[in-house]
């Protein structure tokens, strides 16, 4: 293990393989983008400071948005626990460490301790790790999303109606019980696994309880993908499931993963128990709130003899119960160069088809 400290990060002068970023609020988005650019084989990000669940989703979105600007399909793995770092670095040892300038020595030493298992298993190979100091931001941004002010009668009426029926605000990241959750579900097509998928999967995995937690992974089955754009070019189900499981297990090896196909918009994974929470993108969060609202309407039926058991059995088939689920809304990652303004599998499929035609 060797340490060679370089100056402030500059991607034009660096070329590494896999990098490890010790992330804290002082690390700028520009530095994250440069780190991703200089490490084409992947980036491991360790979130240093303990954060609450709501802040964690915001931090994950910030990290993935910054790195996506340079490499849309970059392999970024975010970890929050030292125990998970030991296991991850044993399989993916970095050759460069990024940290704030005043913390670099401490973080390099910490990384050396995490990599001891990797060194032991690679006794014939010398592990060389370089250090890159990052300049700390002068001011830590609180976020760019500012709520528009001013009187808007229609918006005011809509807010009143939402409050009247108990419909959550679209800006809420989390509704329901606080994390961590004993069981959670996240679903999607997950074709050509990209940064938006990794953001959603990371948020779901990190909000599951460490001891005995279950994460149900719903991967869209063949029946539901027929109406998608360029459906014939979507990767086979087995390939998509394998990549999703591999990624989630790399950042949370301690939780129980339950993957399976989903065959309807409100259907669950085969064998799914009544989960306590669901993670969705901000684009589809209205469906989760609608599902909770419908369950709220039928809750009185649980007191009706003869009908309650029938309804409970139907809900159990959907992997839920009479009780509302907590909802985690994960923001999408924007991409100005994309026709729909976001990182999406449909655009990646289109690019793949165009490349085949050109070649």
Short mmCIF file of C-alpha atoms in Angstrom, two decimals:
data_model
loop_
_atom_site.label_atom_id
_atom_site.label_comp_id
_atom_site.label_asym_id
_atom_site.label_seq_id
_atom_site.Cartn_x
_atom_site.Cartn_y
_atom_site.Cartn_z
CA UNK A 1 0.00 0.00 0.00
CA UNK A 2 1.48 3.31 -1.04
CA UNK A 3 0.22 6.85 -0.85
CA UNK A 4 1.02 9.62 -3.28
CA UNK A 5 -0.94 12.79 -2.66
CA UNK A 6 -1.81 14.95 -5.63
CA UNK A 7 -3.17 18.45 -5.63
CA UNK A 8 -6.68 19.68 -6.36
CA UNK A 9 -8.56 17.32 -8.65
CA UNK A 10 -8.34 18.05 -12.39
CA UNK A 11 -9.64 15.40 -14.77
CA UNK A 12 -7.40 16.48 -17.64
CA UNK A 13 -4.33 15.29 -15.76
CA UNK A 14 -5.66 12.08 -14.20
CA UNK A 15 -6.59 8.61 -15.35
CA UNK A 16 -7.43 5.91 -12.85
CA UNK A 17 -9.47 2.73 -12.83
CA UNK A 18 -11.74 2.64 -9.77
CA UNK A 19 -12.06 5.54 -7.33
CA UNK A 20 -13.28 5.93 -3.75
CA UNK A 21 -14.82 9.26 -2.74
CA UNK A 22 -15.24 10.14 0.93
CA UNK A 23 -18.31 12.33 0.51
CA UNK A 24 -19.35 15.08 2.88
CA UNK A 25 -21.44 18.23 2.31
CA UNK A 26 -18.27 20.17 1.53
CA UNK A 27 -17.51 18.10 -1.58
CA UNK A 28 -18.72 20.04 -4.62
CA UNK A 29 -20.78 18.56 -7.44
CA UNK A 30 -18.03 19.61 -9.87
CA UNK A 31 -15.49 17.55 -7.92
CA UNK A 32 -17.83 14.54 -8.04
CA UNK A 33 -18.18 14.93 -11.81
CA UNK A 34 -14.41 15.13 -12.27
CA UNK A 35 -13.88 12.07 -10.07
CA UNK A 36 -16.34 10.10 -12.21
CA UNK A 37 -14.64 11.28 -15.38
CA UNK A 38 -11.19 10.18 -14.21
CA UNK A 39 -12.35 6.70 -13.07
CA UNK A 40 -13.95 4.95 -16.06
CA UNK A 41 -14.31 1.56 -14.35
CA UNK A 42 -16.48 2.84 -11.52
CA UNK A 43 -16.76 4.94 -8.40
CA UNK A 44 -17.44 3.97 -4.78
CA UNK A 45 -18.84 6.77 -2.62
CA UNK A 46 -18.75 6.63 1.16
CA UNK A 47 -21.18 9.04 2.80
CA UNK A 48 -19.26 10.05 5.92
CA UNK A 49 -21.62 11.97 8.13
CA UNK A 50 -24.63 10.17 9.63
CA UNK A 51 -27.80 11.48 7.99
CA UNK A 52 -31.50 10.97 8.44
CA UNK A 53 -33.57 9.12 5.85
CA UNK A 54 -34.95 12.23 4.14
CA UNK A 55 -31.51 13.80 3.79
CA UNK A 56 -30.09 10.51 2.50
CA UNK A 57 -32.42 10.51 -0.52
CA UNK A 58 -31.43 14.11 -1.31
CA UNK A 59 -27.72 13.27 -0.97
CA UNK A 60 -28.05 10.23 -3.22
CA UNK A 61 -29.79 12.35 -5.86
CA UNK A 62 -27.04 14.96 -5.67
CA UNK A 63 -24.28 12.35 -6.04
CA UNK A 64 -25.87 10.51 -8.95
CA UNK A 65 -26.85 13.73 -10.74
CA UNK A 66 -23.29 15.05 -10.54
CA UNK A 67 -21.63 11.87 -11.78
CA UNK A 68 -24.19 11.33 -14.55
CA UNK A 69 -23.20 14.60 -16.23
CA UNK A 70 -19.88 13.00 -17.19
CA UNK A 71 -20.79 9.32 -17.49
CA UNK A 72 -24.54 8.55 -17.84
CA UNK A 73 -24.05 4.79 -17.42
CA UNK A 74 -21.25 5.02 -14.88
CA UNK A 75 -21.12 2.35 -12.17
CA UNK A 76 -21.52 4.35 -8.94
CA UNK A 77 -22.00 2.53 -5.63
CA UNK A 78 -22.90 4.56 -2.54
CA UNK A 79 -22.29 3.06 0.92
CA UNK A 80 -23.05 4.43 4.38
CA UNK A 81 -21.66 1.76 6.70
CA UNK A 82 -18.09 0.69 7.48
CA UNK A 83 -19.11 -2.97 7.48
CA UNK A 84 -20.42 -2.72 3.94
CA UNK A 85 -17.24 -0.91 2.88
CA UNK A 86 -15.09 -3.86 4.02
CA UNK A 87 -17.03 -6.26 1.81
CA UNK A 88 -17.31 -3.93 -1.17
CA UNK A 89 -13.62 -2.98 -1.27
CA UNK A 90 -12.63 -6.64 -0.97
CA UNK A 91 -14.18 -7.16 -4.42
CA UNK A 92 -13.57 -3.67 -5.86
CA UNK A 93 -10.30 -2.24 -4.48
CA UNK A 94 -9.83 1.40 -5.59
CA UNK A 95 -6.60 2.81 -6.95
CA UNK A 96 -7.40 6.40 -5.95
CA UNK A 97 -9.01 8.04 -2.94
CA UNK A 98 -10.74 11.43 -3.11
CA UNK A 99 -11.32 13.42 0.07
CA UNK A 100 -11.41 17.01 1.29
CA UNK A 101 -7.97 18.55 1.53
CA UNK A 102 -7.90 18.77 5.32
CA UNK A 103 -9.18 15.20 5.75
CA UNK A 104 -7.13 13.35 3.13
CA UNK A 105 -4.57 11.78 5.49
CA UNK A 106 -7.28 10.53 7.84
CA UNK A 107 -9.40 9.13 5.00
CA UNK A 108 -6.40 7.43 3.39
CA UNK A 109 -5.65 5.67 6.66
CA UNK A 110 -9.30 4.67 7.01
CA UNK A 111 -9.28 3.27 3.48
CA UNK A 112 -6.12 1.28 4.27
CA UNK A 113 -7.96 -0.43 7.16
CA UNK A 114 -10.94 -1.26 4.95
CA UNK A 115 -8.65 -2.77 2.32
CA UNK A 116 -6.85 -5.16 4.67
CA UNK A 117 -9.01 -8.14 3.55
CA UNK A 118 -8.27 -7.25 -0.09
CA UNK A 119 -4.52 -7.16 0.60
CA UNK A 120 -4.66 -10.48 2.41
CA UNK A 121 -6.47 -12.15 -0.49
CA UNK A 122 -4.05 -10.59 -2.99
CA UNK A 123 -0.75 -11.22 -1.22
CA UNK A 124 1.02 -11.69 -4.53
CA UNK A 125 -0.22 -8.36 -5.83
CA UNK A 126 0.78 -4.97 -4.57
CA UNK A 127 -2.16 -2.63 -3.93
CA UNK A 128 -1.21 0.93 -4.86
CA UNK A 129 -3.62 3.70 -3.93
CA UNK A 130 -3.14 7.37 -4.70
CA UNK A 131 -4.77 10.27 -2.88
CA UNK A 132 -6.39 13.34 -4.42
CA UNK A 133 -7.27 16.36 -2.28
CA UNK A 134 -10.53 18.13 -3.02
CA UNK A 135 -11.12 21.80 -2.35
CA UNK A 136 -13.95 22.44 0.09
CA UNK A 137 -16.91 24.47 -1.12
CA UNK A 138 -17.03 28.03 0.20
CA UNK A 139 -20.77 27.73 0.75
CA UNK A 140 -22.78 24.55 1.02
CA UNK A 141 -25.81 24.80 -1.21
CA UNK A 142 -29.10 23.98 0.39
CA UNK A 143 -30.55 22.95 -2.97
CA UNK A 144 -31.73 24.61 -6.12
CA UNK A 145 -35.40 23.76 -5.84
CA UNK A 146 -37.09 26.83 -4.47
CA UNK A 147 -40.82 26.88 -4.04
CA UNK A 148 -42.46 29.52 -6.18
CA UNK A 149 -44.04 32.26 -4.15
CA UNK A 150 -47.03 34.37 -4.92
CA UNK A 151 -50.78 34.00 -4.78
CA UNK A 152 -52.27 31.44 -7.13
CA UNK A 153 -55.97 30.81 -6.50
CA UNK A 154 -56.14 27.52 -8.43
CA UNK A 155 -53.07 26.15 -6.68
CA UNK A 156 -54.53 27.22 -3.34
CA UNK A 157 -57.78 25.36 -4.06
CA UNK A 158 -55.91 22.23 -5.12
CA UNK A 159 -53.81 22.32 -1.95
CA UNK A 160 -56.96 22.62 0.15
CA UNK A 161 -58.56 19.64 -1.60
CA UNK A 162 -55.39 17.57 -1.14
CA UNK A 163 -55.38 18.45 2.56
CA UNK A 164 -59.10 17.58 2.81
CA UNK A 165 -58.67 14.04 1.44
CA UNK A 166 -55.22 13.52 2.96
CA UNK A 167 -53.35 13.50 -0.39
CA UNK A 168 -49.60 14.10 0.18
CA UNK A 169 -47.81 17.01 -1.44
CA UNK A 170 -45.87 16.16 -4.61
CA UNK A 171 -42.75 17.71 -3.06
CA UNK A 172 -42.70 15.33 -0.09
CA UNK A 173 -39.83 12.86 -0.24
CA UNK A 174 -41.25 10.57 2.44
CA UNK A 175 -44.77 9.98 3.73
CA UNK A 176 -45.93 7.57 6.40
CA UNK A 177 -43.79 5.89 9.05
CA UNK A 178 -40.14 6.92 9.40
CA UNK A 179 -37.32 4.70 8.08
CA UNK A 180 -35.74 2.21 8.42
CA UNK A 181 -38.37 -0.29 7.34
CA UNK A 182 -38.52 -4.05 8.05
CA UNK A 183 -39.72 -4.69 4.50
CA UNK A 184 -39.83 -2.63 1.35
CA UNK A 185 -40.60 -3.02 -2.35
CA UNK A 186 -39.17 -1.28 -5.39
CA UNK A 187 -40.13 -2.07 -8.97
CA UNK A 188 -39.21 -1.16 -12.52
CA UNK A 189 -38.12 -2.49 -15.90
CA UNK A 190 -34.43 -1.83 -15.15
CA UNK A 191 -33.40 -2.19 -18.78
CA UNK A 192 -29.76 -1.20 -19.40
CA UNK A 193 -29.17 -0.37 -15.75
CA UNK A 194 -28.29 3.34 -15.57
CA UNK A 195 -27.75 6.02 -12.93
CA UNK A 196 -31.47 6.67 -12.45
CA UNK A 197 -32.01 2.99 -11.65
CA UNK A 198 -29.04 2.91 -9.28
CA UNK A 199 -30.34 5.99 -7.48
CA UNK A 200 -33.76 4.39 -6.95
CA UNK A 201 -32.31 1.02 -5.90
CA UNK A 202 -29.78 2.67 -3.56
CA UNK A 203 -32.48 4.69 -1.82
CA UNK A 204 -34.63 1.59 -1.33
CA UNK A 205 -31.77 -0.60 -0.12
CA UNK A 206 -30.44 1.93 2.39
CA UNK A 207 -33.83 2.48 4.00
CA UNK A 208 -34.30 -1.20 4.89
CA UNK A 209 -33.51 -2.36 8.43
CA UNK A 210 -30.05 -3.86 8.84
CA UNK A 211 -31.09 -6.86 10.92
CA UNK A 212 -33.54 -9.13 9.08
CA UNK A 213 -34.67 -6.49 6.58
CA UNK A 214 -36.32 -7.61 3.35
CA UNK A 215 -36.24 -5.84 0.00
CA UNK A 216 -38.60 -7.08 -2.71
CA UNK A 217 -37.31 -6.33 -6.20
CA UNK A 218 -40.07 -6.27 -8.80
CA UNK A 219 -38.75 -6.51 -12.35
CA UNK A 220 -41.24 -5.91 -15.15
CA UNK A 221 -42.25 -9.17 -16.82
CA UNK A 222 -42.62 -9.82 -20.53
CA UNK A 223 -46.36 -9.09 -20.53
CA UNK A 224 -45.93 -5.50 -19.33
CA UNK A 225 -43.09 -4.51 -21.66
CA UNK A 226 -45.00 -5.06 -24.92
CA UNK A 227 -46.22 -1.47 -25.10
CA UNK A 228 -42.87 0.12 -24.28
CA UNK A 229 -40.78 1.92 -26.88
CA UNK A 230 -38.57 -0.51 -28.83
CA UNK A 231 -39.84 -3.37 -26.67
CA UNK A 232 -38.04 -5.96 -28.80
CA UNK A 233 -34.69 -4.41 -27.80
CA UNK A 234 -35.30 -4.63 -24.05
CA UNK A 235 -32.83 -6.95 -22.36
CA UNK A 236 -34.12 -10.42 -21.38
CA UNK A 237 -35.74 -10.70 -17.97
CA UNK A 238 -33.02 -12.95 -16.50
CA UNK A 239 -30.30 -10.50 -17.49
CA UNK A 240 -32.12 -7.54 -15.98
CA UNK A 241 -32.81 -9.40 -12.74
CA UNK A 242 -29.19 -10.55 -12.42
CA UNK A 243 -27.83 -7.01 -12.82
CA UNK A 244 -30.29 -5.54 -10.33
CA UNK A 245 -29.50 -8.19 -7.70
CA UNK A 246 -25.75 -7.84 -8.26
CA UNK A 247 -25.87 -4.07 -7.78
CA UNK A 248 -28.07 -4.08 -4.66
CA UNK A 249 -26.06 -6.88 -3.07
CA UNK A 250 -22.84 -4.92 -3.63
CA UNK A 251 -24.06 -2.01 -1.45
CA UNK A 252 -26.26 -3.91 1.03
CA UNK A 253 -25.05 -7.52 1.38
CA UNK A 254 -26.71 -7.83 4.79
CA UNK A 255 -30.38 -7.62 3.72
CA UNK A 256 -32.56 -10.32 2.22
CA UNK A 257 -33.34 -9.77 -1.46
CA UNK A 258 -36.54 -11.17 -2.96
CA UNK A 259 -36.50 -10.60 -6.75
CA UNK A 260 -39.30 -11.63 -9.06
CA UNK A 261 -41.40 -10.62 -12.09
CA UNK A 262 -44.36 -8.26 -11.87
CA UNK A 263 -47.28 -8.75 -14.24
CA UNK A 264 -49.54 -5.78 -13.45
CA UNK A 265 -49.19 -2.12 -12.50
CA UNK A 266 -50.37 -2.72 -8.93
CA UNK A 267 -49.11 -6.29 -8.63
CA UNK A 268 -46.36 -7.40 -6.30
CA UNK A 269 -43.51 -9.89 -6.49
CA UNK A 270 -44.57 -13.56 -6.27
CA UNK A 271 -44.49 -14.57 -2.61
CA UNK A 272 -44.37 -10.96 -1.45
CA UNK A 273 -45.61 -10.39 2.08
CA UNK A 274 -47.45 -7.26 3.20
CA UNK A 275 -44.62 -4.75 2.87
CA UNK A 276 -44.39 -1.63 5.01
CA UNK A 277 -42.96 0.77 2.43
CA UNK A 278 -42.45 1.33 -1.29
CA UNK A 279 -39.80 3.34 -3.16
CA UNK A 280 -40.88 4.99 -6.41
CA UNK A 281 -39.62 7.70 -8.73
CA UNK A 282 -41.10 11.17 -8.47
CA UNK A 283 -42.77 10.52 -11.86
CA UNK A 284 -44.81 7.57 -10.59
CA UNK A 285 -45.33 8.60 -6.95
CA UNK A 286 -48.96 9.57 -7.70
CA UNK A 287 -49.75 5.88 -8.35
CA UNK A 288 -48.45 4.92 -4.90
CA UNK A 289 -50.49 7.70 -3.26
CA UNK A 290 -53.55 6.61 -5.26
CA UNK A 291 -53.09 3.04 -4.08
CA UNK A 292 -52.91 4.23 -0.46
CA UNK A 293 -55.97 6.41 -0.99
CA UNK A 294 -57.98 3.47 -2.36
CA UNK A 295 -56.95 1.36 0.62
CA UNK A 296 -58.10 4.16 2.88
CA UNK A 297 -61.54 4.03 1.24
CA UNK A 298 -61.93 0.28 1.72
CA UNK A 299 -60.53 0.12 5.27
CA UNK A 300 -64.05 0.13 6.83
CA UNK A 301 -64.64 -3.23 5.08
CA UNK A 302 -62.27 -4.94 7.50
CA UNK A 303 -65.02 -4.70 10.12
CA UNK A 304 -67.65 -6.35 7.86
CA UNK A 305 -67.97 -10.11 8.55
CA UNK A 306 -67.60 -12.30 5.50
CA UNK A 307 -66.24 -9.53 3.30
CA UNK A 308 -63.17 -8.58 5.33
CA UNK A 309 -61.38 -11.92 4.81
CA UNK A 310 -62.08 -11.86 1.06
CA UNK A 311 -60.69 -8.32 0.69
CA UNK A 312 -57.71 -9.13 2.92
CA UNK A 313 -56.86 -12.12 0.72
CA UNK A 314 -57.05 -9.97 -2.41
CA UNK A 315 -54.77 -7.34 -0.87
CA UNK A 316 -52.30 -10.02 0.22
CA UNK A 317 -52.02 -11.16 -3.39
CA UNK A 318 -50.89 -7.63 -4.19
CA UNK A 319 -48.31 -7.82 -1.40
CA UNK A 320 -50.06 -5.37 0.89
CA UNK A 321 -52.70 -5.07 3.60
CA UNK A 322 -55.42 -2.68 4.81
CA UNK A 323 -52.74 -0.46 6.33
CA UNK A 324 -51.25 2.28 4.12
CA UNK A 325 -47.66 1.88 2.98
CA UNK A 326 -44.98 4.46 3.63
CA UNK A 327 -43.95 6.05 0.33
CA UNK A 328 -40.43 7.17 -0.59
CA UNK A 329 -40.35 9.47 -3.62
CA UNK A 330 -36.97 9.52 -5.35
CA UNK A 331 -36.29 12.43 -7.75
CA UNK A 332 -35.37 11.64 -11.35
CA UNK A 333 -31.99 12.52 -12.84
CA UNK A 334 -32.26 15.16 -15.53
CA UNK A 335 -30.37 15.06 -18.82
CA UNK A 336 -30.69 18.17 -21.02
CA UNK A 337 -29.24 16.29 -24.00
CA UNK A 338 -32.06 13.75 -23.90
CA UNK A 339 -35.27 14.30 -25.87
CA UNK A 340 -37.40 13.70 -22.76
CA UNK A 341 -35.10 15.66 -20.46
CA UNK A 342 -34.08 12.75 -18.24
CA UNK A 343 -31.85 9.71 -18.09
CA UNK A 344 -34.02 6.88 -19.40
CA UNK A 345 -33.76 3.35 -20.76
CA UNK A 346 -35.86 4.22 -23.82
CA UNK A 347 -33.26 6.76 -24.97
CA UNK A 348 -30.46 4.25 -24.37
CA UNK A 349 -32.37 1.67 -26.44
CA UNK A 350 -32.85 4.19 -29.23
CA UNK A 351 -29.14 5.02 -29.25
CA UNK A 352 -28.31 1.32 -29.34
CA UNK A 353 -30.59 0.78 -32.34
CA UNK A 354 -29.09 3.78 -34.16
CA UNK A 355 -25.56 2.48 -33.59
CA UNK A 356 -26.54 -0.91 -35.03
CA UNK A 357 -28.02 0.73 -38.13
CA UNK A 358 -24.91 2.86 -38.67
CA UNK A 359 -22.57 -0.09 -38.29
#
